[in-house]
PDB file of N, CA, C and O in Angstrom:
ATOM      1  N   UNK U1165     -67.927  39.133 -12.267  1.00 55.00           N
ATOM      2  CA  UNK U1165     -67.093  38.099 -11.647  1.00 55.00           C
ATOM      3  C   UNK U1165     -66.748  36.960 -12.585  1.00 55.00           C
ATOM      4  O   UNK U1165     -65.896  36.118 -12.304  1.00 55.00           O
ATOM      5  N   UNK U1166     -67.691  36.970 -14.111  1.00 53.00           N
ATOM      6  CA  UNK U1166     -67.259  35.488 -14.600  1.00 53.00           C
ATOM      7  C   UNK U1166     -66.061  36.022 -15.697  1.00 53.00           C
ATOM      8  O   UNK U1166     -65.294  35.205 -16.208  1.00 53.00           O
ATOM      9  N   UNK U1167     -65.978  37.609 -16.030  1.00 56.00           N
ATOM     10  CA  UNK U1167     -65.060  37.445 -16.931  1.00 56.00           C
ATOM     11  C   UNK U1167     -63.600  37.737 -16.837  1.00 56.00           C
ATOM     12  O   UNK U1167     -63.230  38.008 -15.694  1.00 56.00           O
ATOM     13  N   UNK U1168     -62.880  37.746 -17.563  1.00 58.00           N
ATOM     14  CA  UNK U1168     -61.543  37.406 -17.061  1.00 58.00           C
ATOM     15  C   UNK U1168     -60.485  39.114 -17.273  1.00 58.00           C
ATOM     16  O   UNK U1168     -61.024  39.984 -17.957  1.00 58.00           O
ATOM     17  N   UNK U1169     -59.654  39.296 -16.912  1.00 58.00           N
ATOM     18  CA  UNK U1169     -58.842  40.593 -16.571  1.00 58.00           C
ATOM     19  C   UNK U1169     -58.989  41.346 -17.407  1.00 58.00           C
ATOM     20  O   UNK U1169     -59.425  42.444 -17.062  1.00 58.00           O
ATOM     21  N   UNK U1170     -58.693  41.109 -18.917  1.00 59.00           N
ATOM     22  CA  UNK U1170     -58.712  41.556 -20.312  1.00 59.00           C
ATOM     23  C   UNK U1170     -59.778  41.942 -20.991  1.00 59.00           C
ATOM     24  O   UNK U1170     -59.829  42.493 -22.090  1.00 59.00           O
ATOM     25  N   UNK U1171     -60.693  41.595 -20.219  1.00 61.00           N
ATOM     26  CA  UNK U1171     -62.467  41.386 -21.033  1.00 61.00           C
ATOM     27  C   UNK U1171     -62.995  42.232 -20.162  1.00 61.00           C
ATOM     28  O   UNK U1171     -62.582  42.247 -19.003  1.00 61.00           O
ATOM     29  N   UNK U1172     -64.024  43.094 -20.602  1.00 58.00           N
ATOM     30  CA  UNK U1172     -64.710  44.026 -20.218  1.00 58.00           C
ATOM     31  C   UNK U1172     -66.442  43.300 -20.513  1.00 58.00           C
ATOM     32  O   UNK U1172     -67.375  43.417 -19.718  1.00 58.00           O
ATOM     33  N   UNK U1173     -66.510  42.449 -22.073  1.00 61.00           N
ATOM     34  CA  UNK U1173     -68.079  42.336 -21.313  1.00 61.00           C
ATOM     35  C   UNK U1173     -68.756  40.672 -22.326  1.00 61.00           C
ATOM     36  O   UNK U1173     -69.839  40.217 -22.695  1.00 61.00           O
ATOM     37  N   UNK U1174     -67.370  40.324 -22.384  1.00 68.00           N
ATOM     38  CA  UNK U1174     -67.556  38.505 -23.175  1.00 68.00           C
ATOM     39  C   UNK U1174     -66.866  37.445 -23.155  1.00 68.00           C
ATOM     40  O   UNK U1174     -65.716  37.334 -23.580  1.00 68.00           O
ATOM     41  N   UNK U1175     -67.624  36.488 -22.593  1.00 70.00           N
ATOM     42  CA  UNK U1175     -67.173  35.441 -22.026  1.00 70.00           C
ATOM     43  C   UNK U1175     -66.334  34.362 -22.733  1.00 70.00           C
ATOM     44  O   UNK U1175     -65.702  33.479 -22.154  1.00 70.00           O
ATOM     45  N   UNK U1176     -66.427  34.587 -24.312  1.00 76.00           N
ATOM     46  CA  UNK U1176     -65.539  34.168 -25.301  1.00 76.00           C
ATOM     47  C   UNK U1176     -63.525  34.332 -24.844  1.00 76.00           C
ATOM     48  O   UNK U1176     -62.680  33.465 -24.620  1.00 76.00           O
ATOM     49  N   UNK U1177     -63.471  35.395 -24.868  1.00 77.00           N
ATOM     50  CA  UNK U1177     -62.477  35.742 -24.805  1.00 77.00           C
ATOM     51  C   UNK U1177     -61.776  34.806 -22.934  1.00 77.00           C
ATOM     52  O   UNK U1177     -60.623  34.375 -22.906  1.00 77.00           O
ATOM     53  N   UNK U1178     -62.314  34.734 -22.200  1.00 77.00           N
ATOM     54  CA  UNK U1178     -61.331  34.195 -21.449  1.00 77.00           C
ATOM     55  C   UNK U1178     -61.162  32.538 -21.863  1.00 77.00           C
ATOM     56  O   UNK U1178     -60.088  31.943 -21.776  1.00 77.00           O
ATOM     57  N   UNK U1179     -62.554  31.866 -22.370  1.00 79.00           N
ATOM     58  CA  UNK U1179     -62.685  30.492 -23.322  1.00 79.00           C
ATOM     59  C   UNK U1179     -61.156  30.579 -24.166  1.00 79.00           C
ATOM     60  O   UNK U1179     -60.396  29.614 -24.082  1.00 79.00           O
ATOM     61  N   UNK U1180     -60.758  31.823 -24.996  1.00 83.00           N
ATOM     62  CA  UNK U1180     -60.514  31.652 -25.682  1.00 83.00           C
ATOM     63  C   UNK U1180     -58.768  31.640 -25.271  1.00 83.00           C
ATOM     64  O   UNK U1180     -58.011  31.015 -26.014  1.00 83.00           O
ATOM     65  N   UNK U1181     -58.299  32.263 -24.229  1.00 82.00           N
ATOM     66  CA  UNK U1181     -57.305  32.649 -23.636  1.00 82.00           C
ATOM     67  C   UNK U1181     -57.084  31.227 -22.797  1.00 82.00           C
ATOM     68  O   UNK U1181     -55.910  30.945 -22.557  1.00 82.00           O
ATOM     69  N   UNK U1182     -57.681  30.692 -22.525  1.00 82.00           N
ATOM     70  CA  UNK U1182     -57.626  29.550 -21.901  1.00 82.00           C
ATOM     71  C   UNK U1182     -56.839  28.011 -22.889  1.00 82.00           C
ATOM     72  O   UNK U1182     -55.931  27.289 -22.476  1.00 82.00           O
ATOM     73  N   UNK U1183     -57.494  27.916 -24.093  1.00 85.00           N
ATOM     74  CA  UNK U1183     -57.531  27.433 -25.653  1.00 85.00           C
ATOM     75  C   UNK U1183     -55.881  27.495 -25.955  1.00 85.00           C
ATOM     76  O   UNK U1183     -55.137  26.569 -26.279  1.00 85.00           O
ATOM     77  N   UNK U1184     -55.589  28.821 -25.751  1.00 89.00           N
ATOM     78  CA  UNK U1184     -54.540  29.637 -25.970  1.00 89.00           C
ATOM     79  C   UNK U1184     -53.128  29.187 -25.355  1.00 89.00           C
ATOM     80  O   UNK U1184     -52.176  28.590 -25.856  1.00 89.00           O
ATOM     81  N   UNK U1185     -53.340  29.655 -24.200  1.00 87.00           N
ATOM     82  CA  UNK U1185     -52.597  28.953 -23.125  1.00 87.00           C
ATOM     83  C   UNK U1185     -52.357  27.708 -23.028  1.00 87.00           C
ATOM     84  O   UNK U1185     -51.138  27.556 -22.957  1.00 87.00           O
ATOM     85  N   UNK U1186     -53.039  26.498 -22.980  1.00 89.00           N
ATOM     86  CA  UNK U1186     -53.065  25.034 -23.135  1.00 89.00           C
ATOM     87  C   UNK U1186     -52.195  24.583 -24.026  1.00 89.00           C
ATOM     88  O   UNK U1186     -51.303  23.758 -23.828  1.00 89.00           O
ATOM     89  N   UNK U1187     -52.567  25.341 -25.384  1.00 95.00           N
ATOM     90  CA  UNK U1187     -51.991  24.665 -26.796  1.00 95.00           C
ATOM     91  C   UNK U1187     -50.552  25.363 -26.997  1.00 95.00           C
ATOM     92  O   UNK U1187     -49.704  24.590 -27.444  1.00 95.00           O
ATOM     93  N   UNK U1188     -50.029  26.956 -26.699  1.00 96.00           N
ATOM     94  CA  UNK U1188     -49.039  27.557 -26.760  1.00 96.00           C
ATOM     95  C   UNK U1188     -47.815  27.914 -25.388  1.00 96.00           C
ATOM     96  O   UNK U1188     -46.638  28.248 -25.526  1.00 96.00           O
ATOM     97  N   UNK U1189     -48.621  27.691 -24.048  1.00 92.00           N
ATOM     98  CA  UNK U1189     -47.999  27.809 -22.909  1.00 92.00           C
ATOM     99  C   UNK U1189     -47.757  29.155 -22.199  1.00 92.00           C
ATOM    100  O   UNK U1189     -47.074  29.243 -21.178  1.00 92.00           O
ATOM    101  N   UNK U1190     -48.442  30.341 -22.884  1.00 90.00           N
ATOM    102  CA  UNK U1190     -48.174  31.226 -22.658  1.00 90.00           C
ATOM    103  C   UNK U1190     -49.012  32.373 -23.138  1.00 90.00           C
ATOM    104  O   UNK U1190     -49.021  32.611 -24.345  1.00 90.00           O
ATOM    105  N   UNK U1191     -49.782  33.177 -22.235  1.00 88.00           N
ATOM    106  CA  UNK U1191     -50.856  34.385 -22.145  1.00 88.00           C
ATOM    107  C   UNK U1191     -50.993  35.134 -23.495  1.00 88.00           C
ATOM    108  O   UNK U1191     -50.064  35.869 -23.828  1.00 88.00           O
ATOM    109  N   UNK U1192     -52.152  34.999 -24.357  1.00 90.00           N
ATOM    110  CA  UNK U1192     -52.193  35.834 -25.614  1.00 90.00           C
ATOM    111  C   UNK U1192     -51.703  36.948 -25.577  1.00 90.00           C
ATOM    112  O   UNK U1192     -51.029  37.342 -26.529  1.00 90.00           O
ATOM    113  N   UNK U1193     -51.977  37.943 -24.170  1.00 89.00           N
ATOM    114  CA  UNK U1193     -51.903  39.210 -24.161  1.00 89.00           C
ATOM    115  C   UNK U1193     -50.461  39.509 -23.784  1.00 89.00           C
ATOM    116  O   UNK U1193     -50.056  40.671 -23.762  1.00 89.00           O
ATOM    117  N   UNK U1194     -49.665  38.450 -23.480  1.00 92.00           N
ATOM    118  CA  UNK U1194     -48.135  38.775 -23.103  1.00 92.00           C
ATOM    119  C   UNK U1194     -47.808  39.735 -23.585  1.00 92.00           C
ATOM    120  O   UNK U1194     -47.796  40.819 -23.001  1.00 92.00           O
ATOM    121  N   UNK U1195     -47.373  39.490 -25.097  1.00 94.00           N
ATOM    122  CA  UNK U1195     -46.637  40.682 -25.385  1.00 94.00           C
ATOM    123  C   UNK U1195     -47.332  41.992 -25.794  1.00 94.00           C
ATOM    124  O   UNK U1195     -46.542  42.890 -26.088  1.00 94.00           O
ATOM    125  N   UNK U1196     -48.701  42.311 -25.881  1.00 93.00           N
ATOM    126  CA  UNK U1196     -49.173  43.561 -25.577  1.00 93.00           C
ATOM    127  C   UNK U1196     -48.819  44.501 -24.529  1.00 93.00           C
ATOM    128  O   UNK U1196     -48.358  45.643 -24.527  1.00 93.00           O
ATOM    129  N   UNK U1197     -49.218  43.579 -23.540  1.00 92.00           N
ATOM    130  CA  UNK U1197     -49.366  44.106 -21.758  1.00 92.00           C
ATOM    131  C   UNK U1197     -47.667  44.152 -21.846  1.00 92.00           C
ATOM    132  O   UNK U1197     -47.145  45.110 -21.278  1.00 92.00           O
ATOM    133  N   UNK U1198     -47.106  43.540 -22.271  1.00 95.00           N
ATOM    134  CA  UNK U1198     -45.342  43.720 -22.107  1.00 95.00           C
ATOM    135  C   UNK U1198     -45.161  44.965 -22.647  1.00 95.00           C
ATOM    136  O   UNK U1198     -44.700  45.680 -21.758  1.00 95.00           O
ATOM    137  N   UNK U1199     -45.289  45.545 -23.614  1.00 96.00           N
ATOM    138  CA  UNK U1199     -45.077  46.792 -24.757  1.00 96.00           C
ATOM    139  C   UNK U1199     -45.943  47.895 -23.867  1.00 96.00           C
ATOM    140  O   UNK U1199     -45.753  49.096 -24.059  1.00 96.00           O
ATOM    141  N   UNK U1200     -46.933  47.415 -22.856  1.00 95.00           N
ATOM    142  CA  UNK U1200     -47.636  48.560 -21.894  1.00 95.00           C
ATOM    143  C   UNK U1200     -47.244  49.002 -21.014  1.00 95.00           C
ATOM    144  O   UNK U1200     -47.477  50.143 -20.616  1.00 95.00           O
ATOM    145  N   UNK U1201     -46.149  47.706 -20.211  1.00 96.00           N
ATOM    146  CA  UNK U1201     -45.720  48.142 -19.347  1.00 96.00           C
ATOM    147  C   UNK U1201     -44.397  48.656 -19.661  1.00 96.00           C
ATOM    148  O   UNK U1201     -43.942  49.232 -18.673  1.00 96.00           O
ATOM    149  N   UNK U1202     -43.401  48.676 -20.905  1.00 97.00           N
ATOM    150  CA  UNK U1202     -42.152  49.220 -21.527  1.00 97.00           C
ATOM    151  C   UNK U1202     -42.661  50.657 -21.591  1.00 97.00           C
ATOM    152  O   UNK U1202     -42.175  51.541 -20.885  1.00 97.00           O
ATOM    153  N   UNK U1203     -43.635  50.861 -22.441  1.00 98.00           N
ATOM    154  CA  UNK U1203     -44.302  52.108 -22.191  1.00 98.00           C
ATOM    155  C   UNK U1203     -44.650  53.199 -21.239  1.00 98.00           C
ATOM    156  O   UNK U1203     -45.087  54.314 -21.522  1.00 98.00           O
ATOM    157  N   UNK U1204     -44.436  52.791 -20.280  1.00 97.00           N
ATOM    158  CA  UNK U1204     -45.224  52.946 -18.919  1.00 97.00           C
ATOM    159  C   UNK U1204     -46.766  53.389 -19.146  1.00 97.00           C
ATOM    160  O   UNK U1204     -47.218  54.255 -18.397  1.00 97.00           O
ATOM    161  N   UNK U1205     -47.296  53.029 -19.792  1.00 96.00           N
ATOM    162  CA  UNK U1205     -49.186  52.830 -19.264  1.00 96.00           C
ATOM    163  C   UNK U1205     -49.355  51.987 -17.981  1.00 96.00           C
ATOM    164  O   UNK U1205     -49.954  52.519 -17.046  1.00 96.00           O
ATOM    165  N   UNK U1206     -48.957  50.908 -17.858  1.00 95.00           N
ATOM    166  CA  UNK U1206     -49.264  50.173 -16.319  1.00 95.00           C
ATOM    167  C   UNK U1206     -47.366  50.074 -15.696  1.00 95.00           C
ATOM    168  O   UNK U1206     -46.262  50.317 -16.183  1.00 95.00           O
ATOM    169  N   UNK U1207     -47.741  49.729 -14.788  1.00 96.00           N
ATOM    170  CA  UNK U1207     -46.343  49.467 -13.879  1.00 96.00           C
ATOM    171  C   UNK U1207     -46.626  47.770 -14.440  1.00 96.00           C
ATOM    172  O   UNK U1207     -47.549  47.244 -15.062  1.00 96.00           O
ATOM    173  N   UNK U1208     -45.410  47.294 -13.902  1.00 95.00           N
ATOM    174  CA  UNK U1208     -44.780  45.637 -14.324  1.00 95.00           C
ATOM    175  C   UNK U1208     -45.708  44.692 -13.148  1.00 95.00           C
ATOM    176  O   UNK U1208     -46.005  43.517 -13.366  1.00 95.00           O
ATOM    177  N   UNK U1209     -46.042  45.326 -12.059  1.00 94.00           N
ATOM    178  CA  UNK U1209     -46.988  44.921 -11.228  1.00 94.00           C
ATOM    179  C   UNK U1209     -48.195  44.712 -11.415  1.00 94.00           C
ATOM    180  O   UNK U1209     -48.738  43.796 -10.798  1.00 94.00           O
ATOM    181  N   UNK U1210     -48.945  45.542 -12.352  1.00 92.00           N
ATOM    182  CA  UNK U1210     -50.209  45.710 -12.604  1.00 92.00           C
ATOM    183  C   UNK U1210     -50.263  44.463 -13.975  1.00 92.00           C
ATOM    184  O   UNK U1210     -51.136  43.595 -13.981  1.00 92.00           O
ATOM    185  N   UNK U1211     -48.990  44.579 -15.284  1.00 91.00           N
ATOM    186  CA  UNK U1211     -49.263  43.876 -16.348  1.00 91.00           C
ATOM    187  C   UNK U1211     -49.050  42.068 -15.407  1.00 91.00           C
ATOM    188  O   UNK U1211     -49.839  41.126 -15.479  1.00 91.00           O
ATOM    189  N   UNK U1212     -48.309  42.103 -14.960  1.00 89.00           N
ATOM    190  CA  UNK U1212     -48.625  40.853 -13.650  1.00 89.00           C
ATOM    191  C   UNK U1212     -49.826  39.993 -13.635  1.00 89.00           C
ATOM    192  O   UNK U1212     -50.247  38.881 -13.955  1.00 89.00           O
ATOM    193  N   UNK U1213     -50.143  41.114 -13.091  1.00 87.00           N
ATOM    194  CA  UNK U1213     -51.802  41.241 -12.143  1.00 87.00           C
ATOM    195  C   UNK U1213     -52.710  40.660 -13.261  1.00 87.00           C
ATOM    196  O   UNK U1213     -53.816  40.180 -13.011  1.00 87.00           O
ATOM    197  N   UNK U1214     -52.238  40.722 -14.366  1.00 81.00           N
ATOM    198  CA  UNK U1214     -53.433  40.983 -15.590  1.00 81.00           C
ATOM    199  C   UNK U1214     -52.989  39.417 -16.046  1.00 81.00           C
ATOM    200  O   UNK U1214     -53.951  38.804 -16.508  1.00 81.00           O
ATOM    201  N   UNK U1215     -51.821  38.700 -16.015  1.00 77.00           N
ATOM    202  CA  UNK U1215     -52.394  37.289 -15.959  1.00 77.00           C
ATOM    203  C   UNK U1215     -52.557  36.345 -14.442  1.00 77.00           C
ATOM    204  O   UNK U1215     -53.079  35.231 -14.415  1.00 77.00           O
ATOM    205  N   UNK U1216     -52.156  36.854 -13.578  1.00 73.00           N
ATOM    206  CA  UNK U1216     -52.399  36.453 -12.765  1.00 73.00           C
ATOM    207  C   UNK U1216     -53.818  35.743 -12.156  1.00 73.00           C
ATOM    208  O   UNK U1216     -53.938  34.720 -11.481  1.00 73.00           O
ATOM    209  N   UNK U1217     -54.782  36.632 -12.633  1.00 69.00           N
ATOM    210  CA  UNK U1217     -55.927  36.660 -12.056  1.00 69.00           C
ATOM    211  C   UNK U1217     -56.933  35.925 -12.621  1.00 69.00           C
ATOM    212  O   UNK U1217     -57.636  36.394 -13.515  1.00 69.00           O
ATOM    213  N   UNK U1218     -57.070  34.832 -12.191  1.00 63.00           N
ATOM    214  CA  UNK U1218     -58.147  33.440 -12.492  1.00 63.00           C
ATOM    215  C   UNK U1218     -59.435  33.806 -12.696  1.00 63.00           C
ATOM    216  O   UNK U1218     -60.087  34.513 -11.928  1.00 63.00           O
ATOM    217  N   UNK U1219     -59.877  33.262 -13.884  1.00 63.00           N
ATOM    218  CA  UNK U1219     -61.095  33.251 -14.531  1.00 63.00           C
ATOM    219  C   UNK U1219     -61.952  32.540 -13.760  1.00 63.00           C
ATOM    220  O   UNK U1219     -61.075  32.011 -13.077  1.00 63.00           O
ATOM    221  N   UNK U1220     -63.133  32.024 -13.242  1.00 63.00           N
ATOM    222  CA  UNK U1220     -63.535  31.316 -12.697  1.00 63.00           C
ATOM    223  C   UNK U1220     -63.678  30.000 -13.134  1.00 63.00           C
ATOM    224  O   UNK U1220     -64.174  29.983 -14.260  1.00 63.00           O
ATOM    225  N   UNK U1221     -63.447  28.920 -12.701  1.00 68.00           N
ATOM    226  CA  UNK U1221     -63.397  27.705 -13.792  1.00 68.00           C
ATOM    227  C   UNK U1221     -64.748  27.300 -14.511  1.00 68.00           C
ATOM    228  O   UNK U1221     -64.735  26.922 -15.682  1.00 68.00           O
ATOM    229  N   UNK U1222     -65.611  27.366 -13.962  1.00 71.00           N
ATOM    230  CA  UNK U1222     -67.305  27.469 -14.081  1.00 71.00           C
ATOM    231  C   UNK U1222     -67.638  28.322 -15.377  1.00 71.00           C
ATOM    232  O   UNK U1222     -68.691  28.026 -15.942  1.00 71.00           O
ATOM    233  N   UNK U1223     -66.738  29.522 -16.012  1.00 69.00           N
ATOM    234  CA  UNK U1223     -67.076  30.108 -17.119  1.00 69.00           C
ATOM    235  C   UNK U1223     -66.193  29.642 -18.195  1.00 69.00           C
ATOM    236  O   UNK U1223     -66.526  29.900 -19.352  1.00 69.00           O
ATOM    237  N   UNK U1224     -65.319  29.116 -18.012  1.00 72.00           N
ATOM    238  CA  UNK U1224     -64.677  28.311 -19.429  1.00 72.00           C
ATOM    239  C   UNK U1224     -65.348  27.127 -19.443  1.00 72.00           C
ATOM    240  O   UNK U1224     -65.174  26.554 -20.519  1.00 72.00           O
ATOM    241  N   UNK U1225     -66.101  26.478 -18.626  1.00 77.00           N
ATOM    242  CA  UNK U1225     -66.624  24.600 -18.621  1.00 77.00           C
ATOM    243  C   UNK U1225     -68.169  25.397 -19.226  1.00 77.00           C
ATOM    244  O   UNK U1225     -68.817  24.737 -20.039  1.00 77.00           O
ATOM    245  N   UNK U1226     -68.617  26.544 -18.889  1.00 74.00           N
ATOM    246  CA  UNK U1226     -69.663  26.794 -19.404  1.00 74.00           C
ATOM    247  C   UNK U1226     -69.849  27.092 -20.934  1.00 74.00           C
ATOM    248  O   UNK U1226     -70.893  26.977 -21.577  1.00 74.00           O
ATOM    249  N   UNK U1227     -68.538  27.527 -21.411  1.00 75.00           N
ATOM    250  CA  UNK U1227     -68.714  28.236 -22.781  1.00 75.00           C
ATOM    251  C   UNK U1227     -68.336  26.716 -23.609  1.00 75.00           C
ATOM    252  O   UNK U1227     -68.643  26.445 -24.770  1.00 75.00           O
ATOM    253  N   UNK U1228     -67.585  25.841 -22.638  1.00 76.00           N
ATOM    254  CA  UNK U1228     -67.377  24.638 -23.472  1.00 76.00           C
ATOM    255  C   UNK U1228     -68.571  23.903 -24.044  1.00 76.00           C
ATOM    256  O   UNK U1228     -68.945  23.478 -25.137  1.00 76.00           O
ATOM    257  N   UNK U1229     -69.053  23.958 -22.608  1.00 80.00           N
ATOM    258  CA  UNK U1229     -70.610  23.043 -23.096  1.00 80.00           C
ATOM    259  C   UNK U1229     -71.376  23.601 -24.203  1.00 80.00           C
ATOM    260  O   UNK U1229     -72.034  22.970 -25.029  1.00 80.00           O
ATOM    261  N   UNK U1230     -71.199  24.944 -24.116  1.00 77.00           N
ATOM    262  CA  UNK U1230     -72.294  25.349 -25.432  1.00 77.00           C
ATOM    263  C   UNK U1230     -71.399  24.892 -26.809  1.00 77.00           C
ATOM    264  O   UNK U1230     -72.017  24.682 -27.852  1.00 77.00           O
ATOM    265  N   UNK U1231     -70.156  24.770 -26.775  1.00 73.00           N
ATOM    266  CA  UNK U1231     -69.641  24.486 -27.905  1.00 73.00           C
ATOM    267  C   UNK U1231     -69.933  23.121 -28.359  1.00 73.00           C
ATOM    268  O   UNK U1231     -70.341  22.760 -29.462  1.00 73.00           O
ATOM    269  N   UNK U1232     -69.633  22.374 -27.242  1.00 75.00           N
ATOM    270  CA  UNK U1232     -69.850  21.114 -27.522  1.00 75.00           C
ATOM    271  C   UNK U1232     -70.944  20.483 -27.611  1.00 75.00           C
ATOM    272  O   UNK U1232     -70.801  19.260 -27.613  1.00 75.00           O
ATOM    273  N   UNK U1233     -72.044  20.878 -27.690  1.00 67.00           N
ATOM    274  CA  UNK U1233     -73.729  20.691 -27.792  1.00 67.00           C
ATOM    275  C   UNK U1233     -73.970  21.008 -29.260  1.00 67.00           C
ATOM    276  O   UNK U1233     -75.112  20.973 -29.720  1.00 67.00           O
TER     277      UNK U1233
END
């Protein structure tokens, strides 16, 4: 539940997608998941889905604190 769509098993990566987003305005994985769904590996619904879906806020304030300590 703490990690985010893209991540299978580290909590870095949604920290880091977050970082990402803030400073550039727009999902690291855009244009991957775009070229997946041109492809057809996922439907345009599913590459959606894949930023859609909120990280919990509790695991980016967590990975902060360790940074910032």
């Amino acid at each position: 539940n703490d990690l985010d769509a893209n991540s299978t098993n580290c909590l870095m990566n949604a920290f880091a997608n977050d970082i990402h987003i803030k400073k550039h305005g727009f999902h690291p994985y855009v244009f991957e998941i775009a070229g997946m769904v041109r492809s057809g590996v996922m439907s345009r619904e599913e590459g959606f889905k894949k930023f859609k879906e909120n990280v919990p806020g509790s695991t980016v304030q967590h990975i902060t604190k360790i940074f910032s300590e």
